PDB file of C-alpha atoms in Angstrom:
ATOM      1  CA  MET S 740       8.156 -10.273  -9.539  1.00 32.00           C
ATOM      2  CA  LEU S 741       6.902  -6.970  -8.131  1.00 41.00           C
ATOM      3  CA  GLY S 742       3.208  -7.891  -8.191  1.00 46.00           C
ATOM      4  CA  LEU S 743       0.234  -7.549 -10.514  1.00 52.00           C
ATOM      5  CA  ARG S 744       0.000  -4.197 -12.298  1.00 53.00           C
ATOM      6  CA  SER S 745      -2.669  -4.645 -14.994  1.00 59.00           C
ATOM      7  CA  ALA S 746      -5.348  -7.052 -16.140  1.00 78.00           C
ATOM      8  CA  ILE S 747      -5.980  -6.491 -19.862  1.00 75.00           C
ATOM      9  CA  TYR S 748      -9.121  -7.863 -21.498  1.00 82.00           C
ATOM     10  CA  PRO S 749      -9.655  -8.073 -25.289  1.00 84.00           C
ATOM     11  CA  VAL S 750     -13.115  -6.800 -26.285  1.00 88.00           C
ATOM     12  CA  GLN S 751     -15.114  -6.690 -29.520  1.00 88.00           C
ATOM     13  CA  ASP S 752     -16.664  -3.239 -28.986  1.00 91.00           C
ATOM     14  CA  ILE S 753     -14.405  -1.084 -26.838  1.00 92.00           C
ATOM     15  CA  ASP S 754     -16.956   1.685 -26.288  1.00 94.00           C
ATOM     16  CA  LYS S 755     -19.638  -0.779 -25.219  1.00 94.00           C
ATOM     17  CA  ALA S 756     -17.164  -2.576 -22.946  1.00 94.00           C
ATOM     18  CA  ARG S 757     -16.065   0.746 -21.446  1.00 93.00           C
ATOM     19  CA  GLN S 758     -19.657   1.616 -20.600  1.00 94.00           C
ATOM     20  CA  TRP S 759     -20.252  -1.834 -19.069  1.00 93.00           C
ATOM     21  CA  TYR S 760     -17.207  -1.672 -16.785  1.00 92.00           C
ATOM     22  CA  GLN S 761     -17.777   1.992 -16.003  1.00 90.00           C
ATOM     23  CA  ALA S 762     -21.265   1.146 -14.721  1.00 90.00           C
ATOM     24  CA  LEU S 763     -19.988  -1.936 -12.882  1.00 87.00           C
ATOM     25  CA  LEU S 764     -17.079  -0.163 -11.152  1.00 85.00           C
ATOM     26  CA  GLY S 765     -18.785   3.176 -10.654  1.00 83.00           C
ATOM     27  CA  ILE S 766     -15.737   5.116 -11.891  1.00 84.00           C
ATOM     28  CA  GLU S 767     -14.610   6.881 -15.066  1.00 86.00           C
ATOM     29  CA  PRO S 768     -11.604   5.479 -16.949  1.00 86.00           C
ATOM     30  CA  TYR S 769      -8.396   7.441 -16.402  1.00 77.00           C
ATOM     31  CA  PHE S 770      -7.518   6.830 -20.078  1.00 81.00           C
ATOM     32  CA  ALA S 771     -10.042   6.362 -22.889  1.00 86.00           C
ATOM     33  CA  GLU S 772      -9.088   6.195 -26.560  1.00 84.00           C
ATOM     34  CA  PRO S 773     -10.338   4.028 -29.463  1.00 86.00           C
ATOM     35  CA  PHE S 774      -7.236   1.855 -29.125  1.00 81.00           C
ATOM     36  CA  TYR S 775      -7.218   1.410 -25.317  1.00 79.00           C
ATOM     37  CA  VAL S 776      -9.278   2.116 -22.190  1.00 87.00           C
ATOM     38  CA  GLY S 777      -7.753   1.989 -18.708  1.00 82.00           C
ATOM     39  CA  PHE S 778      -9.434   2.059 -15.284  1.00 84.00           C
ATOM     40  CA  ASP S 779      -7.501   2.744 -12.072  1.00 78.00           C
ATOM     41  CA  VAL S 780      -9.026   0.276  -9.610  1.00 76.00           C
ATOM     42  CA  GLY S 781      -7.473   0.682  -6.167  1.00 66.00           C
ATOM     43  CA  GLY S 782      -3.995   1.200  -7.557  1.00 63.00           C
ATOM     44  CA  PHE S 783      -4.226  -1.556 -10.179  1.00 72.00           C
ATOM     45  CA  GLU S 784      -5.230  -1.188 -13.810  1.00 72.00           C
ATOM     46  CA  LEU S 785      -8.048  -2.806 -15.731  1.00 83.00           C
ATOM     47  CA  GLY S 786      -7.279  -2.376 -19.427  1.00 82.00           C
ATOM     48  CA  LEU S 787      -9.650  -2.918 -22.365  1.00 86.00           C
ATOM     49  CA  LEU S 788      -8.080  -3.655 -25.745  1.00 80.00           C
ATOM     50  CA  PRO S 789      -9.867  -4.001 -29.115  1.00 84.00           C
ATOM     51  CA  ALA S 790      -9.642  -7.557 -30.416  1.00 75.00           C
ATOM     52  CA  GLY S 791     -10.058  -8.731 -33.997  1.00 60.00           C
ATOM     53  CA  ASP S 792     -11.702 -12.017 -34.901  1.00 41.00           C
ATOM     54  CA  ALA S 793      -8.344 -13.789 -34.655  1.00 39.00           C
ATOM     55  CA  GLN S 794      -8.060 -12.595 -31.057  1.00 43.00           C
ATOM     56  CA  ARG S 795     -11.634 -13.271 -30.099  1.00 46.00           C
ATOM     57  CA  PRO S 796     -11.706 -13.781 -26.315  1.00 47.00           C
ATOM     58  CA  GLY S 797     -13.120 -16.863 -24.710  1.00 49.00           C
ATOM     59  CA  PRO S 798     -13.838 -18.224 -21.240  1.00 47.00           C
ATOM     60  CA  GLN S 799     -10.525 -20.114 -21.158  1.00 49.00           C
ATOM     61  CA  GLY S 800      -7.121 -18.705 -20.298  1.00 51.00           C
ATOM     62  CA  VAL S 801      -5.850 -16.255 -17.705  1.00 56.00           C
ATOM     63  CA  GLU S 802      -8.252 -15.141 -15.001  1.00 65.00           C
ATOM     64  CA  ALA S 803      -7.717 -12.098 -12.797  1.00 76.00           C
ATOM     65  CA  LEU S 804      -9.285 -12.284  -9.343  1.00 75.00           C
ATOM     66  CA  TRP S 805     -11.065  -9.153  -8.125  1.00 81.00           C
ATOM     67  CA  GLY S 806     -11.316  -8.677  -4.370  1.00 80.00           C
ATOM     68  CA  VAL S 807     -14.829  -8.187  -2.969  1.00 82.00           C
ATOM     69  CA  GLU S 808     -16.198  -7.717   0.552  1.00 80.00           C
ATOM     70  CA  ASP S 809     -19.278  -9.936   0.045  1.00 88.00           C
ATOM     71  CA  ILE S 810     -18.913 -12.531  -2.706  1.00 92.00           C
ATOM     72  CA  ASP S 811     -22.585 -13.540  -2.804  1.00 94.00           C
ATOM     73  CA  ARG S 812     -23.659  -9.950  -3.244  1.00 91.00           C
ATOM     74  CA  ALA S 813     -20.979  -9.303  -5.887  1.00 92.00           C
ATOM     75  CA  TRP S 814     -21.942 -12.519  -7.705  1.00 95.00           C
ATOM     76  CA  GLN S 815     -25.562 -11.478  -7.974  1.00 94.00           C
ATOM     77  CA  ARG S 816     -24.651  -7.944  -9.036  1.00 93.00           C
ATOM     78  CA  LEU S 817     -22.488  -9.272 -11.859  1.00 94.00           C
ATOM     79  CA  LEU S 818     -25.219 -11.641 -13.035  1.00 95.00           C
ATOM     80  CA  ASP S 819     -27.725  -8.786 -12.989  1.00 94.00           C
ATOM     81  CA  ALA S 820     -25.284  -6.711 -15.067  1.00 94.00           C
ATOM     82  CA  GLY S 821     -25.150  -9.391 -17.755  1.00 94.00           C
ATOM     83  CA  ALA S 822     -22.146 -11.496 -16.771  1.00 94.00           C
ATOM     84  CA  ARG S 823     -22.367 -15.252 -17.379  1.00 94.00           C
ATOM     85  CA  ALA S 824     -21.821 -17.732 -14.556  1.00 95.00           C
ATOM     86  CA  LEU S 825     -18.873 -20.102 -14.941  1.00 92.00           C
ATOM     87  CA  SER S 826     -18.255 -21.314 -11.391  1.00 90.00           C
ATOM     88  CA  GLU S 827     -20.509 -20.445  -8.454  1.00 94.00           C
ATOM     89  CA  PRO S 828     -18.986 -19.171  -5.182  1.00 94.00           C
ATOM     90  CA  TYR S 829     -17.233 -21.923  -3.232  1.00 88.00           C
ATOM     91  CA  ASP S 830     -14.996 -22.201  -0.159  1.00 87.00           C
ATOM     92  CA  THR S 831     -11.273 -22.820  -0.566  1.00 73.00           C
ATOM     93  CA  GLY S 832     -10.545 -22.943   3.170  1.00 72.00           C
ATOM     94  CA  GLU S 833      -9.526 -20.427   5.843  1.00 66.00           C
ATOM     95  CA  GLY S 834     -12.672 -18.395   5.136  1.00 77.00           C
ATOM     96  CA  ILE S 835     -11.657 -17.650   1.535  1.00 77.00           C
ATOM     97  CA  ARG S 836     -14.312 -17.962  -1.204  1.00 87.00           C
ATOM     98  CA  VAL S 837     -13.913 -17.618  -4.968  1.00 85.00           C
ATOM     99  CA  ALA S 838     -16.137 -17.643  -8.060  1.00 90.00           C
ATOM    100  CA  SER S 839     -15.793 -17.183 -11.828  1.00 89.00           C
ATOM    101  CA  LEU S 840     -17.912 -15.433 -14.428  1.00 91.00           C
ATOM    102  CA  ALA S 841     -17.492 -14.203 -18.001  1.00 91.00           C
ATOM    103  CA  ASP S 842     -18.050 -10.616 -19.045  1.00 89.00           C
ATOM    104  CA  PRO S 843     -20.142  -9.826 -22.177  1.00 91.00           C
ATOM    105  CA  ASP S 844     -17.026 -10.331 -24.345  1.00 87.00           C
ATOM    106  CA  GLY S 845     -16.291 -13.724 -22.822  1.00 87.00           C
ATOM    107  CA  ASN S 846     -13.317 -12.695 -20.672  1.00 85.00           C
ATOM    108  CA  ARG S 847     -12.997 -14.618 -17.434  1.00 86.00           C
ATOM    109  CA  LEU S 848     -13.818 -12.463 -14.429  1.00 85.00           C
ATOM    110  CA  GLY S 849     -12.824 -14.031 -11.120  1.00 85.00           C
ATOM    111  CA  ILE S 850     -13.937 -12.690  -7.741  1.00 87.00           C
ATOM    112  CA  ILE S 851     -12.503 -13.518  -4.332  1.00 82.00           C
ATOM    113  CA  GLU S 852     -13.605 -12.825  -0.772  1.00 84.00           C
ATOM    114  CA  ASN S 853     -10.502 -13.038   1.394  1.00 72.00           C
ATOM    115  CA  PRO S 854     -10.886 -11.862   5.006  1.00 70.00           C
ATOM    116  CA  HIS S 855      -7.108 -12.038   5.459  1.00 56.00           C
ATOM    117  CA  PHE S 856      -6.301  -9.426   2.817  1.00 53.00           C
ATOM    118  CA  ARG S 857      -7.548  -5.868   2.569  1.00 52.00           C
ATOM    119  CA  VAL S 858      -6.094  -3.046   0.459  1.00 51.00           C
ATOM    120  CA  PRO S 859      -7.054   0.311   2.011  1.00 51.00           C
ATOM    121  CA  PRO S 860      -7.621   3.597   0.188  1.00 50.00           C
ATOM    122  CA  VAL S 861      -4.490   5.614  -0.502  1.00 47.00           C
ATOM    123  CA  ASP S 862      -5.338   8.221   2.143  1.00 48.00           C
ATOM    124  CA  SER S 863      -6.153   5.782   4.929  1.00 51.00           C
ATOM    125  CA  VAL S 864      -4.237   4.222   7.789  1.00 50.00           C
ATOM    126  CA  VAL S 865      -5.496   0.832   8.938  1.00 52.00           C
ATOM    127  CA  VAL S 866      -4.664   0.509  12.631  1.00 51.00           C
ATOM    128  CA  ILE S 867      -4.085  -3.078  13.689  1.00 51.00           C
ATOM    129  CA  GLU S 868      -2.686  -2.164  17.070  1.00 53.00           C
ATOM    130  CA  GLY S 869      -3.447   0.803  19.244  1.00 51.00           C
ATOM    131  CA  PRO S 870      -0.715   3.435  19.399  1.00 49.00           C
ATOM    132  CA  ALA S 871      -0.084   5.387  22.556  1.00 49.00           C
ATOM    133  CA  THR S 872      -3.207   7.230  23.764  1.00 44.00           C
ATOM    134  CA  LEU S 873      -3.744  10.009  21.261  1.00 41.00           C
ATOM    135  CA  ALA S 874      -3.721  13.582  22.434  1.00 38.00           C
ATOM    136  CA  ALA S 875      -6.816  15.724  22.390  1.00 37.00           C
ATOM    137  CA  GLU S 876      -6.942  18.424  19.750  1.00 41.00           C
ATOM    138  CA  GLY S 877      -4.688  21.271  20.798  1.00 44.00           C
ATOM    139  CA  ASP S 878      -2.562  19.058  23.059  1.00 48.00           C
ATOM    140  CA  ALA S 879      -0.943  16.837  20.445  1.00 57.00           C
ATOM    141  CA  LEU S 880       2.553  17.244  19.120  1.00 70.00           C
ATOM    142  CA  GLU S 881       2.385  18.131  15.451  1.00 81.00           C
ATOM    143  CA  ALA S 882       3.130  15.438  12.904  1.00 88.00           C
ATOM    144  CA  ILE S 883       6.702  15.383  11.658  1.00 92.00           C
ATOM    145  CA  GLU S 884       6.727  15.750   7.870  1.00 94.00           C
ATOM    146  CA  VAL S 885       9.681  15.286   5.530  1.00 95.00           C
ATOM    147  CA  GLU S 886       9.479  15.415   1.734  1.00 94.00           C
ATOM    148  CA  ARG S 887      12.137  14.737  -0.874  1.00 94.00           C
ATOM    149  CA  ILE S 888      12.305  14.605  -4.661  1.00 93.00           C
ATOM    150  CA  ILE S 889      14.192  11.468  -5.680  1.00 93.00           C
ATOM    151  CA  SER S 890      15.834  10.828  -9.054  1.00 91.00           C
ATOM    152  CA  ALA S 891      14.441   7.305  -9.371  1.00 93.00           C
ATOM    153  CA  PRO S 892      11.197   5.823 -10.759  1.00 92.00           C
ATOM    154  CA  ARG S 893       8.393   5.226  -8.286  1.00 92.00           C
ATOM    155  CA  GLU S 894       8.639   1.434  -8.539  1.00 92.00           C
ATOM    156  CA  ARG S 895      12.344   1.635  -7.691  1.00 94.00           C
ATOM    157  CA  VAL S 896      11.722   3.826  -4.642  1.00 95.00           C
ATOM    158  CA  TRP S 897       8.909   1.496  -3.538  1.00 95.00           C
ATOM    159  CA  SER S 898      11.273  -1.459  -3.767  1.00 94.00           C
ATOM    160  CA  ALA S 899      13.810   0.318  -1.555  1.00 95.00           C
ATOM    161  CA  TRP S 900      11.137   0.652   1.153  1.00 95.00           C
ATOM    162  CA  THR S 901       9.547  -2.795   0.869  1.00 93.00           C
ATOM    163  CA  ARG S 902      12.363  -5.297   0.288  1.00 92.00           C
ATOM    164  CA  ALA S 903      14.104  -6.351   3.472  1.00 89.00           C
ATOM    165  CA  GLN S 904      17.545  -6.660   1.882  1.00 89.00           C
ATOM    166  CA  GLU S 905      17.349  -3.129   0.490  1.00 93.00           C
ATOM    167  CA  LEU S 906      15.911  -1.641   3.687  1.00 92.00           C
ATOM    168  CA  GLY S 907      18.770  -3.061   5.688  1.00 87.00           C
ATOM    169  CA  SER S 908      21.347  -1.611   3.322  1.00 89.00           C
ATOM    170  CA  TRP S 909      20.257   2.049   3.419  1.00 93.00           C
ATOM    171  CA  PHE S 910      18.006   2.492   6.480  1.00 89.00           C
ATOM    172  CA  GLY S 911      19.996   0.543   9.073  1.00 82.00           C
ATOM    173  CA  GLN S 912      22.349  -2.399   9.516  1.00 80.00           C
ATOM    174  CA  ASP S 913      19.727  -5.062   8.803  1.00 83.00           C
ATOM    175  CA  ALA S 914      15.961  -5.403   8.443  1.00 87.00           C
ATOM    176  CA  GLN S 915      13.060  -7.822   8.609  1.00 88.00           C
ATOM    177  CA  MET S 916      10.135  -6.769   6.424  1.00 88.00           C
ATOM    178  CA  GLU S 917       7.125  -8.651   5.025  1.00 88.00           C
ATOM    179  CA  LEU S 918       4.776  -6.686   2.777  1.00 87.00           C
ATOM    180  CA  ARG S 919       1.476  -7.747   4.316  1.00 83.00           C
ATOM    181  CA  ILE S 920      -0.845  -6.117   6.806  1.00 79.00           C
ATOM    182  CA  GLY S 921       0.487  -7.109  10.216  1.00 81.00           C
ATOM    183  CA  GLY S 922       3.835  -8.192   8.765  1.00 86.00           C
ATOM    184  CA  PRO S 923       7.071  -7.154  10.495  1.00 89.00           C
ATOM    185  CA  PHE S 924       8.664  -3.814   9.672  1.00 92.00           C
ATOM    186  CA  GLU S 925      11.752  -4.064  11.839  1.00 90.00           C
ATOM    187  CA  ILE S 926      14.865  -2.006  11.111  1.00 89.00           C
ATOM    188  CA  TYR S 927      17.948  -2.915  13.147  1.00 88.00           C
ATOM    189  CA  PHE S 928      20.526  -0.228  13.903  1.00 75.00           C
ATOM    190  CA  LEU S 929      22.701  -1.997  16.496  1.00 62.00           C
ATOM    191  CA  ASP S 930      24.807  -5.151  16.387  1.00 64.00           C
ATOM    192  CA  ALA S 931      23.184  -8.570  16.699  1.00 64.00           C
ATOM    193  CA  ASP S 932      24.690  -9.149  20.156  1.00 68.00           C
ATOM    194  CA  GLN S 933      22.689  -6.256  21.635  1.00 62.00           C
ATOM    195  CA  PRO S 934      19.498  -7.087  23.613  1.00 58.00           C
ATOM    196  CA  ALA S 935      17.524  -4.500  21.600  1.00 60.00           C
ATOM    197  CA  ARG S 936      18.681  -3.471  18.140  1.00 62.00           C
ATOM    198  CA  GLY S 937      16.062  -0.922  17.078  1.00 68.00           C
ATOM    199  CA  GLY S 938      12.683  -1.640  15.478  1.00 67.00           C
ATOM    200  CA  GLU S 939      11.662  -4.861  17.219  1.00 81.00           C
ATOM    201  CA  GLY S 940       7.874  -5.248  17.246  1.00 82.00           C
ATOM    202  CA  CYS S 941       7.079  -2.681  14.538  1.00 88.00           C
ATOM    203  CA  ARG S 942       4.561  -3.866  11.964  1.00 87.00           C
ATOM    204  CA  VAL S 943       3.028  -2.966   8.612  1.00 88.00           C
ATOM    205  CA  LEU S 944      -0.304  -1.199   9.134  1.00 84.00           C
ATOM    206  CA  SER S 945      -1.416  -0.810   5.527  1.00 81.00           C
ATOM    207  CA  TYR S 946      -0.138  -0.367   2.003  1.00 84.00           C
ATOM    208  CA  LEU S 947      -1.199   0.462  -1.531  1.00 83.00           C
ATOM    209  CA  PRO S 948       1.361  -0.869  -4.021  1.00 84.00           C
ATOM    210  CA  GLU S 949       3.784   1.839  -5.164  1.00 87.00           C
ATOM    211  CA  ARG S 950       1.616   4.559  -3.588  1.00 87.00           C
ATOM    212  CA  MET S 951       1.501   4.298   0.188  1.00 89.00           C
ATOM    213  CA  LEU S 952       3.087   2.376   3.056  1.00 91.00           C
ATOM    214  CA  SER S 953       2.270   2.817   6.744  1.00 90.00           C
ATOM    215  CA  PHE S 954       3.809   1.100   9.746  1.00 90.00           C
ATOM    216  CA  THR S 955       4.098   1.343  13.514  1.00 88.00           C
ATOM    217  CA  TRP S 956       7.267   2.850  14.903  1.00 88.00           C
ATOM    218  CA  ASN S 957       9.116   2.967  18.202  1.00 86.00           C
ATOM    219  CA  ALA S 958      11.823   5.012  19.860  1.00 86.00           C
ATOM    220  CA  PRO S 959      15.468   3.904  20.235  1.00 83.00           C
ATOM    221  CA  PRO S 960      16.225   1.380  23.007  1.00 79.00           C
ATOM    222  CA  ASP S 961      17.530   4.053  25.404  1.00 77.00           C
ATOM    223  CA  HIS S 962      14.325   6.158  25.314  1.00 82.00           C
ATOM    224  CA  PRO S 963      11.710   5.742  28.104  1.00 82.00           C
ATOM    225  CA  THR S 964       9.015   6.059  25.397  1.00 82.00           C
ATOM    226  CA  ARG S 965      10.174   2.949  23.553  1.00 75.00           C
ATOM    227  CA  GLN S 966       7.276   0.666  24.536  1.00 76.00           C
ATOM    228  CA  ALA S 967       4.597   2.989  23.092  1.00 80.00           C
ATOM    229  CA  HIS S 968       4.242   2.801  19.318  1.00 84.00           C
ATOM    230  CA  THR S 969       3.523   5.772  17.087  1.00 86.00           C
ATOM    231  CA  TRP S 970       3.040   5.371  13.320  1.00 88.00           C
ATOM    232  CA  VAL S 971       4.566   6.508  10.046  1.00 91.00           C
ATOM    233  CA  VAL S 972       2.934   6.990   6.625  1.00 91.00           C
ATOM    234  CA  VAL S 973       5.105   7.175   3.492  1.00 93.00           C
ATOM    235  CA  THR S 974       3.558   8.170   0.147  1.00 93.00           C
ATOM    236  CA  PHE S 975       5.063   7.898  -3.336  1.00 92.00           C
ATOM    237  CA  GLU S 976       4.115  10.129  -6.286  1.00 91.00           C
ATOM    238  CA  THR S 977       5.522  10.184  -9.809  1.00 90.00           C
ATOM    239  CA  ILE S 978       6.117  13.800 -10.813  1.00 87.00           C
ATOM    240  CA  LYS S 979       8.281  13.394 -13.943  1.00 79.00           C
ATOM    241  CA  ALA S 980       7.513  10.030 -15.495  1.00 75.00           C
ATOM    242  CA  ALA S 981       9.772  10.457 -18.527  1.00 76.00           C
ATOM    243  CA  GLU S 982      12.741  11.347 -16.329  1.00 80.00           C
ATOM    244  CA  GLY S 983      11.957   8.848 -13.576  1.00 86.00           C
ATOM    245  CA  VAL S 984      11.479  11.339 -10.734  1.00 89.00           C
ATOM    246  CA  THR S 985       9.455  10.578  -7.593  1.00 92.00           C
ATOM    247  CA  ARG S 986       8.192  12.661  -4.691  1.00 92.00           C
ATOM    248  CA  VAL S 987       8.478  10.809  -1.368  1.00 95.00           C
ATOM    249  CA  ARG S 988       6.592  12.227   1.605  1.00 94.00           C
ATOM    250  CA  LEU S 989       6.985  10.843   5.137  1.00 95.00           C
ATOM    251  CA  VAL S 990       4.618  11.742   7.982  1.00 93.00           C
ATOM    252  CA  HIS S 991       5.324  10.580  11.553  1.00 92.00           C
ATOM    253  CA  THR S 992       2.209  10.900  13.698  1.00 88.00           C
ATOM    254  CA  GLY S 993       0.261   9.239  16.532  1.00 83.00           C
ATOM    255  CA  TRP S 994       2.043  11.210  19.250  1.00 82.00           C
ATOM    256  CA  PRO S 995       0.398  10.686  22.662  1.00 78.00           C
ATOM    257  CA  ALA S 996      -1.269  13.082  25.047  1.00 70.00           C
ATOM    258  CA  PRO S 997       0.604  14.043  28.233  1.00 65.00           C
ATOM    259  CA  SER S 998      -0.078  11.549  31.011  1.00 66.00           C
ATOM    260  CA  ASP S 999       0.360  11.632  34.773  1.00 65.00           C
ATOM    261  CA  GLU S1000      -0.215   7.881  35.069  1.00 69.00           C
ATOM    262  CA  ALA S1001       2.395   6.144  37.188  1.00 65.00           C
ATOM    263  CA  GLY S1002       4.988   4.374  35.093  1.00 66.00           C
ATOM    264  CA  SER S1003       4.083   6.244  31.892  1.00 74.00           C
ATOM    265  CA  PRO S1004       6.694   8.279  30.026  1.00 75.00           C
ATOM    266  CA  SER S1005       6.663  11.910  31.056  1.00 80.00           C
ATOM    267  CA  THR S1006       5.873  14.888  28.862  1.00 82.00           C
ATOM    268  CA  GLU S1007       9.604  15.633  28.849  1.00 85.00           C
ATOM    269  CA  ASP S1008      10.342  12.058  27.724  1.00 85.00           C
ATOM    270  CA  TRP S1009       8.010  12.435  24.745  1.00 85.00           C
ATOM    271  CA  ALA S1010       9.411  15.867  23.905  1.00 88.00           C
ATOM    272  CA  SER S1011      12.877  14.316  23.798  1.00 89.00           C
ATOM    273  CA  THR S1012      11.727  11.491  21.497  1.00 89.00           C
ATOM    274  CA  TYR S1013       9.901  13.958  19.257  1.00 91.00           C
ATOM    275  CA  ALA S1014      13.018  16.132  18.959  1.00 92.00           C
ATOM    276  CA  TYR S1015      15.087  13.030  18.181  1.00 92.00           C
ATOM    277  CA  PHE S1016      12.890  12.104  15.220  1.00 92.00           C
ATOM    278  CA  GLN S1017      12.776  15.697  13.998  1.00 94.00           C
ATOM    279  CA  ARG S1018      16.520  15.285  13.508  1.00 94.00           C
ATOM    280  CA  ALA S1019      16.492  11.627  12.448  1.00 93.00           C
ATOM    281  CA  TRP S1020      13.906  11.550   9.637  1.00 95.00           C
ATOM    282  CA  PRO S1021      15.693  14.098   7.414  1.00 96.00           C
ATOM    283  CA  GLN S1022      18.839  11.984   7.829  1.00 94.00           C
ATOM    284  CA  VAL S1023      16.903   8.855   6.838  1.00 94.00           C
ATOM    285  CA  MET S1024      15.568  10.553   3.712  1.00 95.00           C
ATOM    286  CA  THR S1025      19.064  11.763   2.839  1.00 94.00           C
ATOM    287  CA  ALA S1026      20.288   8.165   3.124  1.00 93.00           C
ATOM    288  CA  LEU S1027      17.490   7.112   0.740  1.00 95.00           C
ATOM    289  CA  GLU S1028      18.545   9.816  -1.742  1.00 93.00           C
ATOM    290  CA  ARG S1029      22.134   8.639  -1.672  1.00 92.00           C
ATOM    291  CA  TYR S1030      21.108   5.007  -2.042  1.00 93.00           C
ATOM    292  CA  LEU S1031      18.960   5.772  -5.096  1.00 92.00           C
ATOM    293  CA  GLY S1032      21.306   8.229  -6.752  1.00 82.00           C
ATOM    294  CA  GLY S1033      20.808  11.712  -5.375  1.00 65.00           C
ATOM    295  CA  GLN S1034      18.183  14.449  -5.264  1.00 54.00           C
ATOM    296  CA  VAL S1035      16.508  16.304  -8.140  1.00 47.00           C
ATOM    297  CA  GLN S1036      14.835  19.666  -7.636  1.00 49.00           C
ATOM    298  CA  ALA S1037      11.225  19.795  -8.904  1.00 45.00           C
TER     299      ALA S1037
END
């Protein structure tokens, strides 16, 4: 299972349902035809499908849970919009609260407030640990950017970056990866008998399924800069859906300002690490291309 992609609700009047959800979500549908309406909600799809009398929806059956920041506020907003209460907000433990309502067509509409799970916008980086002190404007090393066009569907490329077994087979010798904010993103390049193998301590910063992945990153074990983490953002974009072609863009940033503090890596140390990754990231992307079947020119 790769994760939830769509929640599809049968509705009696698709235009009326479109207007209701459009007002509720505050966004236009990305696809709107008499036979189907689709909303892109944070990388997931809400679909509306016309239903005949034989398919008349009801408050039983599958319920999709929609993440909210404040469940009491969301609950009241839904009631004010015409939703019908099924189960008032209640605690499930660990600070998580859920509730259930029915939309005007009777489809179950679950909401959940989960402080342990946040999906950031596609263009954001959620920092859960401070990188090395960032340089002032004009002093920073420029971000390293590498882009490739891969002859594989976006979901396949995403899998190669987010499944530990796959990561270890093309990126390094082995890997430990858990797709959750704060989860490990550790790529190992050296043998298991070595005291430091590569990416120990690197973690997932944020992700948007099949669109963006960001993580902290460190230098190789023999670099004086190893203890200071920078970060990497990888984005995935379908450019030829019918042919299964994906643009992958990697940006390595968070480079620190020069420091004269005793014990800190020198400017020369950071310049050496920067030059190393200028050479290394194109090689990594080439390894990804080979793993997924080669490069296609856009």
